[in-house]
Amino acid sequence: MSEHVRVRFAPSPTGHLHIGGARTAIYNWAFARRHGGTFILRIEDTDPERSTEENTQAILRAMEWLGLDYNEGPVVGGEYGPYFQTQRFASYADALERLKTAGASYPCFCTSADLEIKREAGRIQGGFAGYDRTCRSIDADTAAARIAAGEPHVWRLKVPEQRGDIVFPDAVRGEVSFPVDAVDDLVLVRTDGTATYNFAVTVDDVTMAITHVIRGDDHLSNTPKQILIYEALGEPVPVFAHLSMILGADGKRLSKRHGATSVESYRDQGFLPEAVMNYLALLGWSLDGETTVFSRETLAENFSLDRVSRNPAIFDDEKLEWLNGVYVREMSAQTLVDQMVPYLQAAGFLSPEEVSTRRDWLLRLAPLISERVKRLDEVVPMVGFLFADTVVIEESALAKVLGKEGAGVALDACRETLAGLSAFDAATIEAALREVPERVGVKPKVVFQAVRVAVSGTTVSPPLFEVLELLGREQTLARIDVARKYAVE
Ligand code: GLU
């Protein structure tokens, strides 16, 4: 690509960044990186009722969490700013002036009541129910006089009479065509002087020198209108790439009905940004048709629009979890500790000082967990017993394990063995405890399960000998003493 690529992600802060928006952002980011281009974040905050500062902040946080760094946008600024639509009204006014001068826009004095009657008439005739262009034929002097007299009016685009169908090559969907008579003389500027959505977006894309518009296909029907605006302004039309929808497992468009879909809710559930990024990249794009695990660098080096699928992608929670598990397993112990500490703190397991004073201990815990969790929030229930003062033994474990014949004898023997060890590391513990079953004539399974239940309260826990080492001798013996009271001889 010889021209300098400039792409933008343009969320409306009417909600948090959701999965679909994040994928659009990722593709724009990757496309810019692949071509050494510029990635721009533009906040489309013109809907005053639904746009909030809180949502803007949430979008910025989610972008940062995903590692989607932008070259221009809020906070970082840039030459083409400001990057909030509400701060760009002057450029919309300038663009309207250009269109007026070019004779490509005309004032329309029809009231909403007039328009409703016209639309209804159009519908009854079975024709196009758009604007019938009544005001297009008002001569310039009359229009000027009516404006001077203060008559309320909007400004419409004068769609050229001779214009054929609107056809454009979409980088994902191939050639897309809209019949020109399906396009109204659309309103560019409302009675109150504000720009309409399509006008603002197009003017922004022109003034920000956007070369490629990569966005969700829910905007496809806006594209012919926007193309007409580019043409009226005499500006080059960018390349469009419309991304197919993301569907839930039920085949319906992904929405709140499918549970939490905001990026931050995935963060809160213990998903890693690398995994979310990797998974979303795969929702409609493939590296080579087989590789599922790849880094952001690989994505940035290889992304291309011609490998983006035209078919809707299905969001599969299980696959995302699986992928997250892959990333958790590949993490170094240091990183995993950093990642799990906030969860342990939120659960009240670690005080701020303990985050550093117990770091070595946490580093020994990390490998026991990494193979066993897919999401980081699973760490809390899995290791809670290590932080508890006393263990609550599950009802079922009482019956199934401590109620087994030989459990009491086994606990006594293990206690004695552990109390006498010269060192309390997993290897020494293992070697010593492995001799117990034969010595006391109780099945190994009964022996080890009894100890496991005694220290953890449940029948499933991370590897036993390592757990005992982490608990330390004193805690281990104390817990065995408590469990002993419930064990049968
Ligand atoms: N603000 C629009 C949205 O959030 C995106 C507009 C565009 O990408 O052209 O859906």
Coordinates of C-alpha atoms and ligand atoms in Angstrom, one line a residue:
M1 CA 0.0 0.0 0.0
S2 CA 1.7 3.2 -1.1
E3 CA -0.5 5.8 0.6
H4 CA -0.2 6.3 4.3
V5 CA -2.9 4.2 5.9
R6 CA -5.1 6.1 8.4
V7 CA -7.9 4.2 10.1
R8 CA -10.2 5.0 13.0
F9 CA -12.2 3.2 15.6
A10 CA -15.2 5.4 16.3
P11 CA -17.3 4.2 19.3
S12 CA -20.3 6.0 20.6
P13 CA -20.0 6.3 24.4
T14 CA -23.6 5.1 24.8
G15 CA -22.4 2.0 26.6
H16 CA -19.2 0.2 27.6
L17 CA -16.9 -1.4 25.0
H18 CA -18.6 -4.6 24.0
I19 CA -17.2 -7.7 22.3
G20 CA -18.3 -6.6 18.8
G21 CA -16.9 -3.1 19.1
A22 CA -13.6 -4.5 20.5
R23 CA -13.2 -6.8 17.5
T24 CA -13.7 -3.8 15.2
A25 CA -11.1 -1.9 17.2
I26 CA -8.7 -4.8 17.0
Y27 CA -9.0 -5.1 13.2
N28 CA -8.5 -1.4 12.8
W29 CA -5.5 -1.5 15.1
A30 CA -4.0 -4.6 13.4
F31 CA -4.6 -3.1 9.9
A32 CA -2.8 0.1 10.9
R33 CA 0.1 -1.8 12.4
R34 CA 0.4 -4.1 9.5
H35 CA 0.8 -1.1 7.1
G36 CA 2.8 1.1 9.3
G37 CA -0.2 3.4 9.4
T38 CA -2.0 5.5 11.9
F39 CA -4.7 4.2 14.2
I40 CA -7.1 6.8 15.5
L41 CA -9.7 6.7 18.3
R42 CA -12.6 9.1 17.7
I43 CA -15.4 9.3 20.3
E44 CA -18.8 9.8 18.6
D45 CA -20.6 11.5 21.5
T46 CA -23.2 13.5 19.6
D47 CA -26.2 11.8 21.2
P48 CA -26.5 13.9 24.3
E49 CA -29.1 11.7 26.0
R50 CA -27.1 8.5 25.8
S51 CA -23.5 9.5 25.8
T52 CA -21.8 9.7 29.1
E53 CA -18.3 10.6 30.4
E54 CA -18.4 7.3 32.4
N55 CA -18.9 5.3 29.2
T56 CA -16.1 7.2 27.5
Q57 CA -13.7 6.4 30.4
A58 CA -14.8 2.8 30.3
I59 CA -14.0 2.6 26.6
L60 CA -10.6 4.1 27.2
R61 CA -9.9 1.7 30.0
A62 CA -11.0 -1.3 27.9
M63 CA -8.8 -0.2 25.0
E64 CA -5.8 0.2 27.3
W65 CA -6.5 -3.2 28.9
L66 CA -6.5 -4.9 25.5
G67 CA -3.3 -3.1 24.6
L68 CA -4.9 -1.2 21.7
D69 CA -2.6 1.8 21.6
Y70 CA -3.7 4.5 19.3
N71 CA -1.6 7.1 17.6
E72 CA -4.2 9.8 17.8
G73 CA -7.2 10.3 20.0
P74 CA -8.4 11.4 23.4
V75 CA -5.6 12.0 25.9
V76 CA -2.8 11.4 23.4
G77 CA -4.1 14.2 21.1
G78 CA -2.9 14.5 17.5
E79 CA -2.7 16.8 14.5
Y80 CA -6.2 16.0 13.3
G81 CA -8.0 16.7 16.6
P82 CA -10.1 17.2 18.5
Y83 CA -11.1 13.6 18.8
F84 CA -14.6 14.1 20.3
Q85 CA -17.4 14.8 17.8
T86 CA -19.0 17.3 20.1
Q87 CA -15.8 19.4 19.7
R88 CA -15.9 19.3 16.0
F89 CA -19.1 21.3 15.2
A90 CA -17.1 24.0 13.5
S91 CA -15.9 21.6 10.8
Y92 CA -19.4 20.4 10.1
A93 CA -20.5 24.1 9.6
D94 CA -17.5 24.6 7.2
A95 CA -18.4 21.5 5.3
L96 CA -22.0 22.7 4.9
E97 CA -20.8 26.0 3.6
R98 CA -18.7 24.2 1.0
L99 CA -21.7 22.2 -0.1
K100 CA -23.9 25.3 -0.3
T101 CA -21.3 27.0 -2.4
A102 CA -21.1 24.0 -4.7
G103 CA -24.9 24.0 -5.0
A104 CA -25.0 20.5 -3.4
S105 CA -27.2 21.3 -0.5
Y106 CA -30.5 23.2 -0.2
P107 CA -32.7 24.4 2.7
C108 CA -35.9 22.5 3.3
F109 CA -38.7 24.2 5.2
C110 CA -41.1 21.2 5.4
T111 CA -42.3 20.6 8.9
S112 CA -42.3 17.2 10.5
A113 CA -46.1 17.1 10.0
D114 CA -45.7 17.8 6.3
L115 CA -43.1 15.1 6.1
E116 CA -45.3 12.6 7.8
I117 CA -48.1 13.2 5.3
K118 CA -45.6 12.8 2.4
R119 CA -44.2 9.6 3.8
E120 CA -47.7 8.2 4.3
A121 CA -48.7 9.1 0.8
G122 CA -45.5 7.4 -0.5
R123 CA -46.3 4.3 1.5
I124 CA -49.9 4.2 0.2
Q125 CA -48.6 4.4 -3.4
G126 CA -46.2 1.6 -2.6
G127 CA -43.3 3.7 -3.8
F128 CA -40.3 5.0 -2.0
A129 CA -41.4 6.6 1.3
G130 CA -38.6 9.1 1.5
Y131 CA -38.6 12.9 1.0
D132 CA -40.3 14.0 -2.2
R133 CA -37.9 16.9 -2.8
T134 CA -40.6 19.6 -2.6
C135 CA -38.1 22.3 -1.4
R136 CA -35.5 21.4 -3.9
S137 CA -37.2 23.5 -6.5
I138 CA -37.5 26.6 -4.4
D139 CA -35.4 29.3 -6.0
A140 CA -32.4 30.7 -4.2
D141 CA -33.8 34.2 -3.6
T142 CA -37.1 32.8 -2.1
A143 CA -35.1 30.4 0.1
A144 CA -32.8 33.2 1.3
A145 CA -35.8 35.4 2.1
R146 CA -37.5 32.7 4.1
I147 CA -34.3 32.0 6.0
A148 CA -33.8 35.7 6.7
A149 CA -37.4 35.8 8.0
G150 CA -36.4 33.2 10.5
E151 CA -38.3 30.3 9.1
P152 CA -37.1 27.0 10.6
H153 CA -35.3 24.8 8.1
V154 CA -32.9 21.9 7.7
W155 CA -30.2 21.5 5.1
R156 CA -30.5 18.5 2.7
L157 CA -28.1 16.9 0.3
K158 CA -29.0 17.5 -3.3
V159 CA -28.5 14.0 -4.6
P160 CA -27.5 14.4 -8.3
E161 CA -30.4 13.6 -10.8
Q162 CA -28.2 11.7 -13.1
R163 CA -26.4 9.6 -10.5
G164 CA -26.5 5.9 -11.3
D165 CA -26.7 3.2 -8.7
I166 CA -24.2 3.5 -5.8
V167 CA -21.7 0.7 -6.3
F168 CA -18.5 0.3 -4.2
P169 CA -15.9 -2.4 -3.7
D170 CA -16.1 -3.6 -0.1
A171 CA -12.8 -5.0 1.0
V172 CA -14.6 -7.8 2.8
R173 CA -17.9 -8.3 1.0
G174 CA -16.8 -7.7 -2.6
E175 CA -18.9 -5.4 -4.8
V176 CA -21.9 -3.8 -3.0
S177 CA -24.6 -2.0 -4.8
F178 CA -27.5 0.2 -3.7
P179 CA -30.1 1.6 -6.2
V180 CA -29.7 5.4 -6.1
D181 CA -33.4 6.0 -5.8
A182 CA -33.2 4.2 -2.4
V183 CA -31.4 7.2 -1.2
D184 CA -33.2 10.2 0.0
D185 CA -32.1 13.8 -0.2
L186 CA -30.9 13.2 3.3
V187 CA -30.8 15.9 6.0
L188 CA -27.2 17.0 6.7
V189 CA -27.9 19.7 9.3
R190 CA -31.0 19.8 11.5
T191 CA -33.2 22.8 12.3
D192 CA -31.2 23.4 15.5
G193 CA -28.0 23.6 13.4
T194 CA -26.6 20.3 14.6
A195 CA -25.1 17.9 12.0
T196 CA -26.8 14.6 11.4
Y197 CA -25.0 11.3 12.1
N198 CA -24.0 10.5 8.5
F199 CA -22.9 14.0 7.8
A200 CA -20.7 14.2 11.0
V201 CA -19.1 10.8 10.4
T202 CA -18.3 11.6 6.7
V203 CA -17.0 15.1 7.5
D204 CA -14.8 13.6 10.3
D205 CA -13.5 10.9 8.0
V206 CA -12.7 13.5 5.4
T207 CA -11.0 16.0 7.7
M208 CA -9.1 13.2 9.5
A209 CA -7.9 11.9 6.2
I210 CA -9.2 8.4 6.8
T211 CA -8.2 6.0 4.1
H212 CA -10.0 2.8 5.2
V213 CA -13.3 2.6 7.0
I214 CA -13.4 -0.7 8.8
R215 CA -16.6 -1.1 10.8
G216 CA -19.5 -3.3 11.6
D217 CA -22.0 -4.2 8.9
D218 CA -24.8 -2.6 10.9
H219 CA -23.4 0.5 9.2
L220 CA -23.7 -0.8 5.7
S221 CA -26.9 1.0 4.9
N222 CA -25.2 4.3 5.9
T223 CA -22.5 3.8 3.4
P224 CA -24.3 4.9 0.2
K225 CA -25.4 8.1 1.9
Q226 CA -21.9 8.7 3.1
I227 CA -20.5 8.1 -0.4
L228 CA -22.9 10.7 -1.8
I229 CA -21.6 13.1 0.7
Y230 CA -18.0 12.4 -0.2
E231 CA -18.9 13.0 -3.8
A232 CA -20.7 16.2 -3.1
L233 CA -17.7 17.5 -1.2
G234 CA -15.5 16.4 -4.1
E235 CA -13.4 14.2 -1.7
P236 CA -12.0 10.8 -2.5
V237 CA -14.1 7.9 -1.1
P238 CA -12.1 5.7 1.3
V239 CA -12.0 2.0 1.1
F240 CA -14.9 0.4 3.0
A241 CA -14.7 -2.9 4.8
H242 CA -17.8 -4.0 6.6
L243 CA -17.4 -6.7 9.2
S244 CA -20.0 -9.4 9.7
M245 CA -21.9 -9.7 12.9
I246 CA -20.9 -11.7 15.9
L247 CA -23.7 -14.2 16.8
G248 CA -24.3 -16.0 20.1
A249 CA -24.4 -19.8 20.3
D250 CA -28.1 -19.6 19.5
G251 CA -27.4 -18.0 16.1
K252 CA -28.9 -14.6 17.3
R253 CA -26.9 -11.4 17.2
L254 CA -24.7 -11.2 20.3
S255 CA -26.4 -9.0 22.9
K256 CA -27.0 -8.6 26.6
R257 CA -29.3 -11.5 26.4
H258 CA -26.2 -13.7 26.1
G259 CA -24.9 -12.5 29.4
A260 CA -22.2 -10.0 30.0
T261 CA -20.6 -8.9 26.7
S262 CA -18.6 -5.9 27.8
V263 CA -14.8 -6.2 27.5
E264 CA -14.4 -5.2 31.2
S265 CA -16.8 -8.0 32.3
Y266 CA -14.4 -10.5 30.7
R267 CA -11.5 -8.8 32.5
D268 CA -13.4 -9.2 35.8
Q269 CA -14.1 -12.8 35.2
G270 CA -10.4 -13.5 35.0
F271 CA -9.8 -13.5 31.2
L272 CA -6.4 -12.3 30.1
P273 CA -6.2 -9.4 27.6
E274 CA -3.9 -11.5 25.3
A275 CA -6.4 -14.3 25.2
V276 CA -9.4 -12.0 24.6
M277 CA -7.4 -10.2 21.8
N278 CA -6.4 -13.5 20.2
Y279 CA -9.9 -14.9 20.4
L280 CA -11.6 -11.8 19.0
A281 CA -9.1 -11.7 16.2
L282 CA -10.2 -15.2 15.3
L283 CA -13.9 -14.2 15.1
G284 CA -13.9 -13.5 11.4
W285 CA -10.2 -13.6 10.5
S286 CA -7.7 -16.4 10.3
L287 CA -4.0 -16.4 10.2
D288 CA -3.6 -19.5 8.0
G289 CA -6.8 -21.4 8.5
E290 CA -5.3 -23.6 11.3
T291 CA -3.2 -21.6 13.9
T292 CA -5.4 -20.6 16.8
V293 CA -2.9 -19.3 19.3
F294 CA -0.9 -16.3 18.2
S295 CA 0.5 -13.2 19.7
R296 CA -0.6 -9.6 19.1
E297 CA 2.7 -9.1 17.3
T298 CA 1.9 -12.0 14.9
L299 CA -1.6 -10.5 14.4
A300 CA -0.1 -7.1 13.7
E301 CA 2.4 -8.5 11.2
N302 CA -0.1 -10.6 9.3
F303 CA -3.5 -9.0 9.4
S304 CA -5.1 -8.5 6.1
L305 CA -8.7 -7.7 5.1
D306 CA -8.8 -10.4 2.4
R307 CA -8.7 -13.0 5.1
V308 CA -11.7 -11.5 6.9
S309 CA -14.7 -13.7 6.5
R310 CA -18.0 -12.5 5.0
N311 CA -19.9 -15.0 7.2
P312 CA -21.1 -14.1 10.7
A313 CA -18.9 -15.5 13.4
I314 CA -20.2 -17.4 16.4
F315 CA -19.0 -16.4 19.8
D316 CA -18.1 -19.5 21.7
D317 CA -17.5 -19.1 25.4
E318 CA -15.9 -22.4 25.8
K319 CA -13.3 -21.8 23.1
L320 CA -12.5 -18.5 24.7
E321 CA -12.0 -20.2 28.1
W322 CA -9.9 -22.9 26.5
L323 CA -7.7 -20.3 24.9
N324 CA -7.5 -18.4 28.1
G325 CA -6.3 -21.6 29.8
V326 CA -3.6 -21.9 27.2
Y327 CA -2.3 -18.4 28.0
V328 CA -2.5 -19.1 31.8
R329 CA -0.4 -22.3 31.4
E330 CA 2.2 -20.5 29.3
M331 CA 2.6 -17.7 31.8
S332 CA 5.7 -17.5 33.9
A333 CA 5.2 -18.0 37.7
Q334 CA 6.1 -14.3 38.2
T335 CA 3.4 -13.1 35.8
L336 CA 0.8 -15.5 37.1
V337 CA 1.4 -14.2 40.6
D338 CA 1.0 -10.6 39.4
Q339 CA -2.2 -11.6 37.7
M340 CA -3.7 -13.6 40.6
V341 CA -2.8 -11.2 43.4
P342 CA -5.7 -8.8 42.7
Y343 CA -8.2 -11.7 42.9
L344 CA -6.6 -12.9 46.2
Q345 CA -6.7 -9.4 47.6
A346 CA -10.3 -8.8 46.6
A347 CA -11.2 -12.1 48.3
G348 CA -9.5 -10.8 51.5
F349 CA -6.8 -13.5 51.4
L350 CA -3.8 -11.1 51.2
S351 CA -3.1 -7.8 53.0
P352 CA -1.2 -5.2 51.0
E353 CA 2.1 -6.1 53.0
E354 CA 1.6 -9.8 52.3
V355 CA 1.7 -9.1 48.6
S356 CA 5.4 -8.6 49.0
T357 CA 6.2 -10.5 52.1
R358 CA 4.6 -13.7 50.8
R359 CA 5.8 -13.3 47.3
D360 CA 8.1 -16.4 47.4
W361 CA 5.3 -18.4 48.8
L362 CA 3.0 -17.2 46.0
L363 CA 5.6 -18.1 43.5
R364 CA 5.6 -21.7 44.8
L365 CA 1.8 -21.7 44.6
A366 CA 1.6 -20.5 41.0
P367 CA 2.7 -23.7 39.3
L368 CA 0.2 -25.7 41.2
I369 CA -2.6 -23.6 39.9
S370 CA -1.5 -22.9 36.3
E371 CA -2.5 -26.3 35.0
R372 CA -5.8 -26.3 36.8
V373 CA -7.5 -23.0 36.0
K374 CA -8.8 -21.5 32.7
R375 CA -9.9 -18.3 34.3
L376 CA -8.1 -16.3 37.0
D377 CA -11.3 -16.0 39.1
E378 CA -11.2 -19.8 39.5
V379 CA -8.1 -19.3 41.6
V380 CA -10.0 -18.0 44.6
P381 CA -12.2 -21.0 45.3
M382 CA -9.4 -23.3 44.5
V383 CA -6.9 -22.0 47.0
G384 CA -9.1 -20.4 49.6
F385 CA -8.4 -23.2 52.1
L386 CA -4.7 -22.2 52.1
F387 CA -5.6 -18.8 53.6
A388 CA -8.3 -19.9 56.0
D389 CA -7.6 -20.1 59.7
T390 CA -9.7 -23.2 60.1
V391 CA -11.1 -25.6 57.5
V392 CA -14.7 -26.4 57.1
I393 CA -15.0 -30.0 56.0
E394 CA -17.6 -30.6 53.4
E395 CA -20.5 -32.8 54.4
S396 CA -19.9 -35.2 51.6
A397 CA -16.2 -35.5 52.4
L398 CA -17.0 -36.3 56.0
A399 CA -19.1 -39.3 54.9
K400 CA -17.1 -40.4 51.9
V401 CA -13.6 -40.1 53.2
L402 CA -13.4 -39.6 57.0
G403 CA -16.2 -42.1 57.5
K404 CA -14.2 -44.8 55.7
E405 CA -12.8 -47.6 57.8
G406 CA -9.1 -46.9 58.5
A407 CA -9.3 -43.2 58.1
G408 CA -8.5 -42.5 61.7
V409 CA -5.6 -44.9 61.8
A410 CA -4.3 -43.3 58.6
L411 CA -4.5 -39.8 60.0
D412 CA -2.7 -40.8 63.2
A413 CA 0.1 -42.4 61.3
C414 CA 0.5 -39.5 58.9
R415 CA 0.5 -37.0 61.7
E416 CA 3.2 -38.9 63.5
T417 CA 5.3 -39.2 60.3
L418 CA 4.9 -35.6 59.4
A419 CA 5.7 -34.4 63.0
G420 CA 9.0 -36.3 62.9
L421 CA 10.3 -35.1 59.5
S422 CA 13.6 -33.3 59.5
A423 CA 12.5 -31.1 56.5
F424 CA 9.1 -30.1 55.3
D425 CA 9.4 -29.9 51.6
A426 CA 7.1 -31.7 49.1
A427 CA 9.7 -34.3 48.2
T428 CA 10.5 -35.3 51.8
I429 CA 6.8 -35.3 52.6
E430 CA 5.9 -37.5 49.6
A431 CA 8.7 -40.0 50.3
A432 CA 7.6 -40.4 53.9
L433 CA 3.8 -40.5 53.4
R434 CA 4.1 -43.1 50.6
E435 CA 5.3 -45.6 53.2
V436 CA 2.3 -45.1 55.4
P437 CA -0.4 -47.2 53.6
E438 CA 1.6 -50.4 53.8
R439 CA 2.7 -49.8 57.3
V440 CA -0.8 -49.3 58.7
G441 CA -2.5 -51.7 56.3
V442 CA -4.9 -49.1 54.8
K443 CA -5.4 -48.5 51.1
P444 CA -3.3 -45.6 49.7
K445 CA -6.4 -43.9 48.4
V446 CA -8.0 -43.8 51.8
V447 CA -4.8 -42.5 53.4
F448 CA -4.1 -39.7 51.0
Q449 CA -7.8 -38.7 50.7
A450 CA -8.1 -38.5 54.5
V451 CA -5.1 -36.1 54.6
R452 CA -6.4 -34.1 51.7
V453 CA -9.8 -33.6 53.3
A454 CA -8.2 -32.8 56.6
V455 CA -6.1 -29.9 55.2
S456 CA -8.5 -28.6 52.4
G457 CA -12.0 -29.7 53.6
T458 CA -12.7 -31.1 50.1
T459 CA -11.8 -34.2 48.0
V460 CA -10.3 -32.1 45.2
S461 CA -7.3 -29.9 45.7
P462 CA -4.1 -29.0 44.0
P463 CA -1.4 -31.7 44.4
L464 CA -1.3 -32.9 48.0
F465 CA 2.4 -33.0 48.9
E466 CA 3.0 -29.5 47.5
V467 CA -0.1 -28.2 49.4
L468 CA 1.3 -29.6 52.7
E469 CA 4.6 -27.9 52.0
L470 CA 2.8 -24.6 51.4
L471 CA 0.7 -24.9 54.4
G472 CA 3.6 -25.6 56.6
R473 CA 4.0 -28.2 59.3
E474 CA 2.2 -26.4 62.1
Q475 CA -1.0 -25.8 60.1
T476 CA -0.9 -29.2 58.6
L477 CA -0.8 -30.9 62.0
A478 CA -3.4 -28.6 63.5
R479 CA -5.8 -29.5 60.6
I480 CA -5.2 -33.2 60.9
D481 CA -5.9 -32.9 64.7
V482 CA -9.3 -31.3 63.9
A483 CA -10.2 -33.8 61.2
R484 CA -9.2 -36.7 63.4
K485 CA -12.2 -36.1 65.7
Y486 CA -14.5 -36.8 62.7
A487 CA -12.6 -39.9 61.5
V488 CA -13.7 -43.4 62.2
E489 CA -11.2 -45.9 63.5
Ligands
GLU1 N1 -20.2 5.5 16.2 C1 -20.5 4.3 15.4 C2 -20.8 3.2 16.3 O1 -20.5 3.2 17.5 C3 -19.4 3.9 14.4 C4 -19.4 4.7 13.2 C5 -18.5 4.3 12.1 O2 -17.6 3.4 12.4 O3 -18.6 4.8 11.0 O4 -21.4 2.2 15.9

